[in-house]
Amino acid sequence: MSPATGRIPPDVASLADYERHALQRLDAARVAWLQGGAADGLTVQANQRAWQGLPLQPRVLRPLAHGHTRIERPGLRLPHPIMLAPVAYLRLVHPDGELATAMAAAAQGAGLVLSTQASVPMERVAELVLGEAERGPLWFQLYAMAQREHTLQLVQRAEAAGFEALVLTVDAPVQGARDAERRAGFRLPADVRAVNLQGLALPGMAAADAAAPGLAAGLCGGLLAHAPTWSDIAWLKAHTRLPLWLKGITHPLDAQQAQALGVDGLIVSNHGGRVLDTMPATAALLPAVRQAVGPEWPVLVDGGIRRGTDVLKALALGADAVLVGRPHVHALAVAGALGVAHAIRLLRDEFEIALALTGCATPAEVSSAVLSSAVLTSAERGG
Amino acid sequence: MSPATGRIPPDVASLADYERHALQRLDAARVAWLQGGAADGLTVQANQRAWQGLPLQPRVLRPLAHGHTRIERPGLRLPHPIMLAPVAYLRLVHPDGELATAMAAAAQGAGLVLSTQASVPMERVAELVLGEAERGPLWFQLYAMAQREHTLQLVQRAEAAGFEALVLTVDAPVQGARDAERRAGFRLPADVRAVNLQGLALPGMAAADAAAPGLAAGLCGGLLAHAPTWSDIAWLKAHTRLPLWLKGITHPLDAQQAQALGVDGLIVSNHGGRVLDTMPATAALLPAVRQAVGPEWPVLVDGGIRRGTDVLKALALGADAVLVGRPHVHALAVAGALGVAHAIRLLRDEFEIALALTGCATPAEVSSAVLSSAVLTSAERGG
Amino acid sequence: MSPATGRIPPDVASLADYERHALQRLDAARVAWLQGGAADGLTVQANQRAWQGLPLQPRVLRPLAHGHTRIERPGLRLPHPIMLAPVAYLRLVHPDGELATAMAAAAQGAGLVLSTQASVPMERVAELVLGEAERGPLWFQLYAMAQREHTLQLVQRAEAAGFEALVLTVDAPVQGARDAERRAGFRLPADVRAVNLQGLALPGMAAADAAAPGLAAGLCGGLLAHAPTWSDIAWLKAHTRLPLWLKGITHPLDAQQAQALGVDGLIVSNHGGRVLDTMPATAALLPAVRQAVGPEWPVLVDGGIRRGTDVLKALALGADAVLVGRPHVHALAVAGALGVAHAIRLLRDEFEIALALTGCATPAEVSSAVLSSAVLTSAERGG
Amino acid sequence: MSPATGRIPPDVASLADYERHALQRLDAARVAWLQGGAADGLTVQANQRAWQGLPLQPRVLRPLAHGHTRIERPGLRLPHPIMLAPVAYLRLVHPDGELATAMAAAAQGAGLVLSTQASVPMERVAELVLGEAERGPLWFQLYAMAQREHTLQLVQRAEAAGFEALVLTVDAPVQGARDAERRAGFRLPADVRAVNLQGLALPGMAAADAAAPGLAAGLCGGLLAHAPTWSDIAWLKAHTRLPLWLKGITHPLDAQQAQALGVDGLIVSNHGGRVLDTMPATAALLPAVRQAVGPEWPVLVDGGIRRGTDVLKALALGADAVLVGRPHVHALAVAGALGVAHAIRLLRDEFEIALALTGCATPAEVSSAVLSSAVLTSAERGG
C-alpha cells in the first residue's frame, strides 16, 4: 500500500502546504517530472507571480445575500469556476491514480479534463464520474496523433465512454526538452503506462522516454514535417459530435482562427511552463485573447493558479473559469482522493471569500473593477 | 509573573528591535497569530515596503523655531499624529494586556483605539486613561454584530465608560483565513477571552477559533447572508451620540458614501494585511481616498508604519494621523507598559527629526513637497 | 593526461550543466580567469538576464514542413546561426585546446573565430577545419598591434593559412582590469602561450600578466597614446584581401562609421562583460545598431547566449547569427572535443524547437513578432 | 602598534576589497559607527546602486592621445576629480588617523576636506599637506556652532593654518539617530576626541555620544530652536576670506538660494545615508541641482562612489568632481597611509580606463552622451 493513505496532515491550510508535503514524499525523479518546467523554469515562476502581482481592490458594505459561485454561460455550466487540468500518469504518485482524482473532482463539483496519457482506462474514469449528482463536466484531452486514424480511434472511444467534450492540446507539436527530467534520469516505471494509447503513436513521443543527453538528430526534422496544422482542426471538428476545445492558444490571431473554424472554446495555457521557456505568464496573455474573441465565447485559463484570489483575478481578466494542474497532483500524492477533494475545497473557499471581500455576490459580478489601479511605489517591487 | 518585566533591552533603538526581541520571546503559535497575514502575506510585506519606497526630499537652513507636533483639525486634536490601532487579546503577550498599553499610550500622548476583542473590561481601560492630562483620544473599535441589539449593547457600554468615538471595522465581513495561524494550530488559551463580548456573537466568529483544516461549508453561505451593509451604518449613526469612524475603507467611492452618510472620519486600512492578500499597500490606496473626500474631512491610515519617516510620508499623502498595530504589541511583549511607552517615544522622536530635516516646523507644513520627485534609476530597484 | 577524457557526464542537459561541471573541475585561478568580468561583473549578469527577460509569443498549428536552420545572406552562409566566439588560451582548460574546439565546431557546422591569443598555431587549426564538408566558416580574430608591421605579419599568416575573414576586436584599447583574476593571482602557466604572437607586441599586453595590485602608472598614459583609431581600420582594410569584421561595436554612430569605411560586418559585443562594467546587455544594444546599418548588412551578436531561445531572440532583434564564448570553454573543460560538439548540438536543438514553437519554419521567418508584447505585471519582475 | 602596519594585502584589487578587509579588522562597535546609516540604511544602499545602475555607452577607435584627468574650472583646479570627504575621528581605525590620510591624499593629488571632528590638530594636517608639490586642495569642514563666536574661532584657526576653503555641512541640524551605533553601544574611546572642538559646542552634539535608548525629550525641542538658517550663511560669508562651500544641498531651490548668497560651490550629499533614511541616492539628486545652478558654478557630489565608472557617471550627470568617504577609512584601517594612497590610485586608474573606453580623452569631454539610452528589459532588473 502507498504511504498516501488518505490522511490529511494537520498543518495543511492551503495548496502550498500540499506542495510542500508532496515534495517530501516523492523521489527526486518524480519531483523533477512533476515540478520541472522547460529549460530554466522561468515561465513556471512567472505564472504564479503574475497572479500574485495583480492587486485587488476591496469594496465594503455591499449586499451579498443570495450569492453563489455558479458559472452559467452558453457552452459552460459549472458549480464553481475551478476545473482540474489534464496531467499524465497520475499513478506515478498514487496507486489509485486518475480514479482517485476523478472521484474527488466529482464530489467537489470540479470539472475534470482527463489526460490522454492517463494511467488508467478512460472508461473506468467515466463510470466513476458520470453518476455523481453534483459533478462538474468530464472532458477528454488528446494530441493529434501521427496518423489521423489513430486520432479517430481515441475520439470515438471517448465519445462512447461518455466524455462531454474534447480538448485538443495544440501548444506542444514537440515534446518539450525538460532539462530537470533529463538531469534526474526520469523514466516511467514498468507498471505506469499511457494505457489509452496502446498501439497508437504520438508525434515525437519517443523523446519523452529518452534519457540520453541531447535529442536525436532526426527528431527535429521529423517533427517539423508531422506537426498538426489548422487543417487538422477542421478535419477533427468534422469527425466528432462532441464540443471541441483547443488548449494552448495564446496569440489573439490564433484565437480568432479557432473561433472562425467553429471550435467551441479555448484554454489559454503555456502548458504550465513545460514547453517553451520565457513565454509570458498566462495572466499576461489572457486579456488580449479575450479581447480578440469577444465577451461571449468560452475562454478558460490555466497556469500558476494557487489561491482563491488567483481564481478571482482570472475571472477579472476575462476567463470564464480556471484549471489547476500540479496542485491536484500534490494533493493526490499526499492524501489520495481525500486530499484532492480537500484541495479543491480549500481553493473554492478562498475564492468565495475573495468574491465577498471585493463586494461581488456571484462570479457574474466580477469585472476588472476588482483589480486595483492604485499605483504601487517602486520599492514595493524591489527587495 | 511574565518574563516581560518591564526592562527595556539595551540594544533597542527602533521598533524593529522590539519586533526582533518579541519574536524570540513568544511561542510559535502566538508568533503566527501576531505576525501572520492573509494567505501568502504579500500585503503585509507591501505595507512596509511602500512607505520605505517613498523617497524624501530634505530642505536645509529653514526656520524651525517654535515647531511642534500637534494635530489640530475639526474633529481631531492630537498631541502628535501617532495612535495605537486596535489589536485583539493583548493578554496573549503580557499579563497586564490592554491595561499596560493604555497606560503607556496615555503617558505618551498617543490616541488609543481599544479592540472590541480586548482581553480586559473596557471600563477598566477607560478609568486608567481618562484621568491623564497629556493623553490622546480614547476610542472603541467594534464590528457589526450578527444581531443589532448586540451591537447596541456594546455601543451603550462604550458611551457609558467614556469612550470618545466609535470605530466600526468594515473590511472584514468574514474572518480572514490566516494560514499561518491554522498551520501553527493557534488557539486562545483558556484565560484569555474577548471579555467585552460575553454573550454576544460576531458573524463568522467561530471560524477564528477553528483549527480544523478548511472552512466549514456553511460558513461562506452564512456569511454572505449576514454581512453588514450601508444601511447598518445609517442605523448605527442614528443610535449613538459618539462620533463614528469607519475602519477599512480603501475605495474612493466607499469613502464618499461614508461621507454622505454623515460618518465622522475614516481609517484607510487593509487590516494589516490580515484579511485579503494582494491588496495594495495602504500607502498606495491613501491618495485616492483623500482626493475623494476633500482636504478637510478626517482621514487616518494604518499598515506598515514602522519609522518616523513613515509617519511623515503618511501626512504627505493626505493622512491626518497614523495608527500602528503590531509594533505596540511587540513592545508590550518585550517590556510591558514601559516598552510600549518607549516605542511610542522612539517613533515620535523619529517623526520630529524627519519633520525638521524636511524643513517643516509643524505637521501642518507637511505636504507632498517633502516627497522627492528625483527619478531613481532602474538598478536602484533591482538586486 | 587530462581528467577531461571526453566522457559526457550523464546529467548534462543544457549549457548550464557544462558550466556547473567545469567550475568543479577547474582550479580557482582558472575559474577567475574564465568566469570573471570587469569590476563587479554587473554586465556579465546583465547579458544573460537580458535574453531571459525577453518574452516569446508562440504560434500554433502553422505549417512547419521543409523547415531548416540555414543562414543564407550575402557575406554570411551558415548551416545554423551559432558560431564560436574567440577565447584566448584554450589549453588552459584542456590539453588539446583550440584543436579540440575546432574539430567539434567543424563537425557540428558551427563557425569558428580563432583567438589571436590561441595556444596552438593557427595553421594547425586551419588544417583540421578546412577539409570538413559540413563545417561553418573559419575566421581569425586579432587586435591592432602596437606596430602596423606586426599587424600585417599576423594578417598575412592568417590569409596564407586559409582563414576566411578577419575579426578585429576594437572594444579593448586597454586590457580590462579584471579584479577577479587579480584577486585570485591568475598567471599563465609556462606551457600555455599565445604562440601566434611570438615576437609581436599588443598594446598594454603586459598588464594581462601583471598580478601586482594596481596598474602601473605608465600604462594609462601609454595606452591613450597608442590605441588604434578609425584610420587604422582604413589601413587594414586596404592591406588584406579578406573580409574584415569589427568586434565590439555598440554605438549606432560607430556602426555607421564602420559601414562607411567598407567594413564587411560587425559583431555587437561587450566582450562578455570583461572590459567595461555597467555596459548594457548586448540584447539592449543590438536593436539600435541594426537600425543604424539597415536590414542587409551583416550583424552578429554575442554575450550571454545560453539557450536556443536566446538564439531565436537575437535573430528577432536583428542579428544574423550569434557567437557563444564561455560555454564552449566549459564544454571543452568537461569533455574535450566531444563535449564541445555536444554543447553545440544541444544549443542547436533548442533553437530548432524554439523556432517551431513560435511558428517559424526557417530563420528567415523570424521577426520581432516572435517576441510577446504581453504586459507583465510588476510582481513578475519583483522578488 | 596597530595591526594596520601599512602592508597592502595581496588580494586587494578594488575599493570593495579594502572594505572587506576593514570589516574583518575592526571591532563590531567601530563597524557599526563606520558602516551604519540612518534608520534602516536604505539610502546607504541606494547610493551605491544608483551609480551601478546607470549604463555606460562605449565609443571605439577615437583619438585618445594627449589625454589627461585634470579638472580646470574657475574655483576648482584638481589633478583628477577624486577628493576625500570629511570623516570624523579617523584615529578610531588607525593610530596615525588624519595624518596618514592627509599624506596619502597629498601624494596622490587628491583634494582633502578635513572633518571638524578630526582627531588630530588641524594645524598638523595643514603642515603635512601644504608643502606637497602634486597635492590637491586642502579644505576644512565645519558645522554651525551653537554660538557664532565659536564658529568664528574655528574659521579663523582654519584660515591661519592655511586651509584653502571652508565646507559648511548643512544637512544635519540634528545628529542622525543611527540605530546601528546605538545597538552596538558605540562610544568614543578616551584617547580619540574632536581635538579641534575643545571648548566649543555643536548643536545636539551630546546625542552622538549617548548610547541610551531613545533620544532625550529635550533634544528635539532644543534642536528646532538652534538649527542654523540662511542668515547664518550670509553671516559666515561676511566673516571669512576663504571660499565657502555648502555640503548637503539636494533641493534645486536650496542650491539657487546658496548661489544667490554668494556661496562659492556646493556638494550634493545625503551625508552618506547617515542622516535621513529613504532620501534618494545622490546620483538621482544631482541632475536637478546642476540644472538649477547652471553649467558654470562648481558642484561636487558624494555618496556611494566606489568605482572609476562611478566617477565618470558623476561627471556625466553634472558634477565637477566627487568625494569618497567610507572607502578611504577602509583603506586607512587596513594599511595606513599606504593603503589610502593605493585606494586613491585604484580609483583613479579605473576612472582613466572608463574615460578611454567611452571615447573621452579628458574629463572636459565627458557629457551625458557616455550614458547609454539602451532600454534594458524588465528581467535585467529582476532577480
CSV table of C-alpha atoms in Angstrom, one decimal, chain B residues 8-18 20 51-69 306-307 309-310 312-313 342 345-346 348-350 352-358 360-361 369-383, chain D residues 39-40 42 46-47 49-54 168 170-180 182-184 211 213-221 223-225 227-233 246 248-254 275-281 283-285 376 381-382:
chain,number,residue,atom,x,y,z
B,8,ILE,CA,14.0,47.6,28.0
B,9,PRO,CA,16.8,45.6,26.4
B,10,PRO,CA,19.9,47.8,25.9
B,11,ASP,CA,20.1,47.2,22.2
B,12,VAL,CA,16.6,48.5,21.3
B,13,ALA,CA,17.0,51.5,19.0
B,14,SER,CA,13.9,51.3,16.9
B,15,LEU,CA,10.5,49.5,16.5
B,16,ALA,CA,12.3,46.7,14.5
B,17,ASP,CA,14.3,45.9,17.6
B,18,TYR,CA,11.2,45.4,19.6
B,20,ARG,CA,13.1,41.1,16.9
B,51,TRP,CA,6.4,53.6,3.0
B,52,GLN,CA,10.1,52.7,2.6
B,53,GLY,CA,9.9,53.2,-1.1
B,54,LEU,CA,8.7,56.7,-1.0
B,55,PRO,CA,11.7,59.0,-1.3
B,56,LEU,CA,12.1,62.1,1.0
B,57,GLN,CA,13.4,65.4,-0.2
B,58,PRO,CA,15.2,67.4,2.5
B,59,ARG,CA,15.3,71.2,2.8
B,60,VAL,CA,18.0,72.9,4.7
B,61,LEU,CA,18.5,76.1,6.7
B,62,ARG,CA,14.9,76.8,7.2
B,63,PRO,CA,13.5,78.4,10.4
B,64,LEU,CA,12.4,75.7,12.7
B,65,ALA,CA,12.0,77.6,15.9
B,66,HIS,CA,8.6,77.3,17.6
B,67,GLY,CA,7.9,73.9,16.0
B,68,HIS,CA,5.6,71.4,17.5
B,69,THR,CA,3.9,68.1,16.6
B,306,ARG,CA,7.5,51.5,11.5
B,307,ARG,CA,9.5,54.7,11.3
B,309,THR,CA,9.7,58.9,8.2
B,310,ASP,CA,6.7,56.7,7.5
B,312,LEU,CA,5.8,62.0,7.8
B,313,LYS,CA,5.1,60.3,4.4
B,342,HIS,CA,9.3,53.7,24.9
B,345,ARG,CA,8.6,57.8,22.1
B,346,LEU,CA,11.0,56.3,19.6
B,348,ARG,CA,7.6,60.2,17.8
B,349,ASP,CA,11.3,61.3,18.1
B,350,GLU,CA,12.0,59.9,14.7
B,352,GLU,CA,10.3,65.0,14.8
B,353,ILE,CA,13.7,64.6,13.3
B,354,ALA,CA,12.1,63.8,9.9
B,355,LEU,CA,9.9,66.9,10.2
B,356,ALA,CA,12.9,69.0,10.9
B,357,LEU,CA,15.1,67.6,8.2
B,358,THR,CA,12.5,68.2,5.5
B,360,CYS,CA,8.9,71.6,8.4
B,361,ALA,CA,8.3,73.1,11.8
B,369,ALA,CA,6.6,68.6,-1.4
B,370,VAL,CA,8.5,66.6,1.2
B,371,LEU,CA,8.4,63.6,-1.2
B,372,SER,CA,11.2,63.6,-3.8
B,373,SER,CA,10.5,63.6,-7.5
B,374,ALA,CA,14.1,62.6,-8.2
B,375,VAL,CA,13.9,59.8,-10.7
B,376,LEU,CA,15.7,56.7,-9.4
B,377,THR,CA,17.5,54.6,-11.9
B,378,SER,CA,16.3,51.1,-12.6
B,379,ALA,CA,19.2,49.4,-10.8
B,380,GLU,CA,18.3,51.0,-7.5
B,381,ARG,CA,15.2,49.0,-7.6
B,382,GLY,CA,16.9,45.8,-8.6
B,383,GLY,CA,19.1,43.4,-6.7
D,39,ALA,CA,17.5,54.0,10.4
D,40,ASP,CA,17.3,51.0,8.0
D,42,LEU,CA,18.1,52.2,2.7
D,46,ALA,CA,20.6,53.3,-2.8
D,47,ASN,CA,23.7,55.5,-3.2
D,49,ARG,CA,23.2,51.0,-6.5
D,50,ALA,CA,22.3,54.2,-8.3
D,51,TRP,CA,25.8,54.6,-9.8
D,52,GLN,CA,25.9,50.9,-10.7
D,53,GLY,CA,22.5,51.2,-12.4
D,54,LEU,CA,23.5,53.9,-14.8
D,168,LEU,CA,29.9,74.1,5.9
D,170,VAL,CA,24.1,72.0,6.4
D,171,ASP,CA,22.2,68.7,6.1
D,172,ALA,CA,22.4,67.7,9.7
D,173,PRO,CA,20.8,70.3,12.0
D,174,VAL,CA,20.4,67.3,14.2
D,175,GLN,CA,22.6,64.3,14.7
D,176,GLY,CA,21.1,61.5,12.9
D,177,ALA,CA,19.7,58.7,15.1
D,178,ARG,CA,22.0,56.0,13.8
D,179,ASP,CA,20.4,52.8,15.1
D,180,ALA,CA,23.3,50.6,14.3
D,182,ARG,CA,23.1,52.7,19.3
D,183,ARG,CA,22.5,48.9,19.1
D,184,ALA,CA,26.3,48.2,19.2
D,211,ALA,CA,24.2,55.3,24.0
D,213,PRO,CA,17.9,54.0,24.1
D,214,GLY,CA,15.8,56.8,22.8
D,215,LEU,CA,16.6,60.4,22.4
D,216,ALA,CA,16.3,62.7,25.3
D,217,ALA,CA,13.0,64.6,25.2
D,218,GLY,CA,14.7,68.0,25.3
D,219,LEU,CA,16.9,67.3,22.3
D,220,CYS,CA,14.2,67.8,19.6
D,221,GLY,CA,12.8,70.9,21.1
D,223,LEU,CA,17.3,71.5,18.1
D,224,LEU,CA,14.4,73.1,16.4
D,225,ALA,CA,15.2,76.3,18.2
D,227,ALA,CA,19.4,75.0,14.0
D,228,PRO,CA,21.3,77.3,11.6
D,229,THR,CA,19.3,79.2,8.9
D,230,TRP,CA,20.2,81.0,5.7
D,231,SER,CA,21.0,84.1,7.7
D,232,ASP,CA,23.9,82.2,9.3
D,233,ILE,CA,25.3,81.6,5.8
D,246,LEU,CA,27.9,74.1,1.4
D,248,GLY,CA,24.4,68.6,1.9
D,249,ILE,CA,22.4,70.6,-0.6
D,250,THR,CA,20.0,68.4,-2.6
D,251,HIS,CA,17.0,70.6,-3.4
D,252,PRO,CA,17.3,72.9,-6.5
D,253,LEU,CA,15.7,75.8,-4.7
D,254,ASP,CA,18.2,75.5,-1.8
D,275,VAL,CA,21.1,61.4,8.4
D,276,LEU,CA,17.7,60.9,6.8
D,277,ASP,CA,16.9,57.5,5.6
D,278,THR,CA,14.9,57.0,2.4
D,279,MET,CA,16.5,60.0,0.8
D,280,PRO,CA,17.2,59.3,-2.9
D,281,ALA,CA,20.6,58.4,-4.0
D,283,ALA,CA,23.0,60.2,-8.3
D,284,ALA,CA,19.3,60.8,-8.6
D,285,LEU,CA,19.5,64.2,-6.9
D,376,LEU,CA,17.0,47.4,-20.6
D,381,ARG,CA,16.3,44.4,-13.3
D,382,GLY,CA,14.6,41.5,-11.7
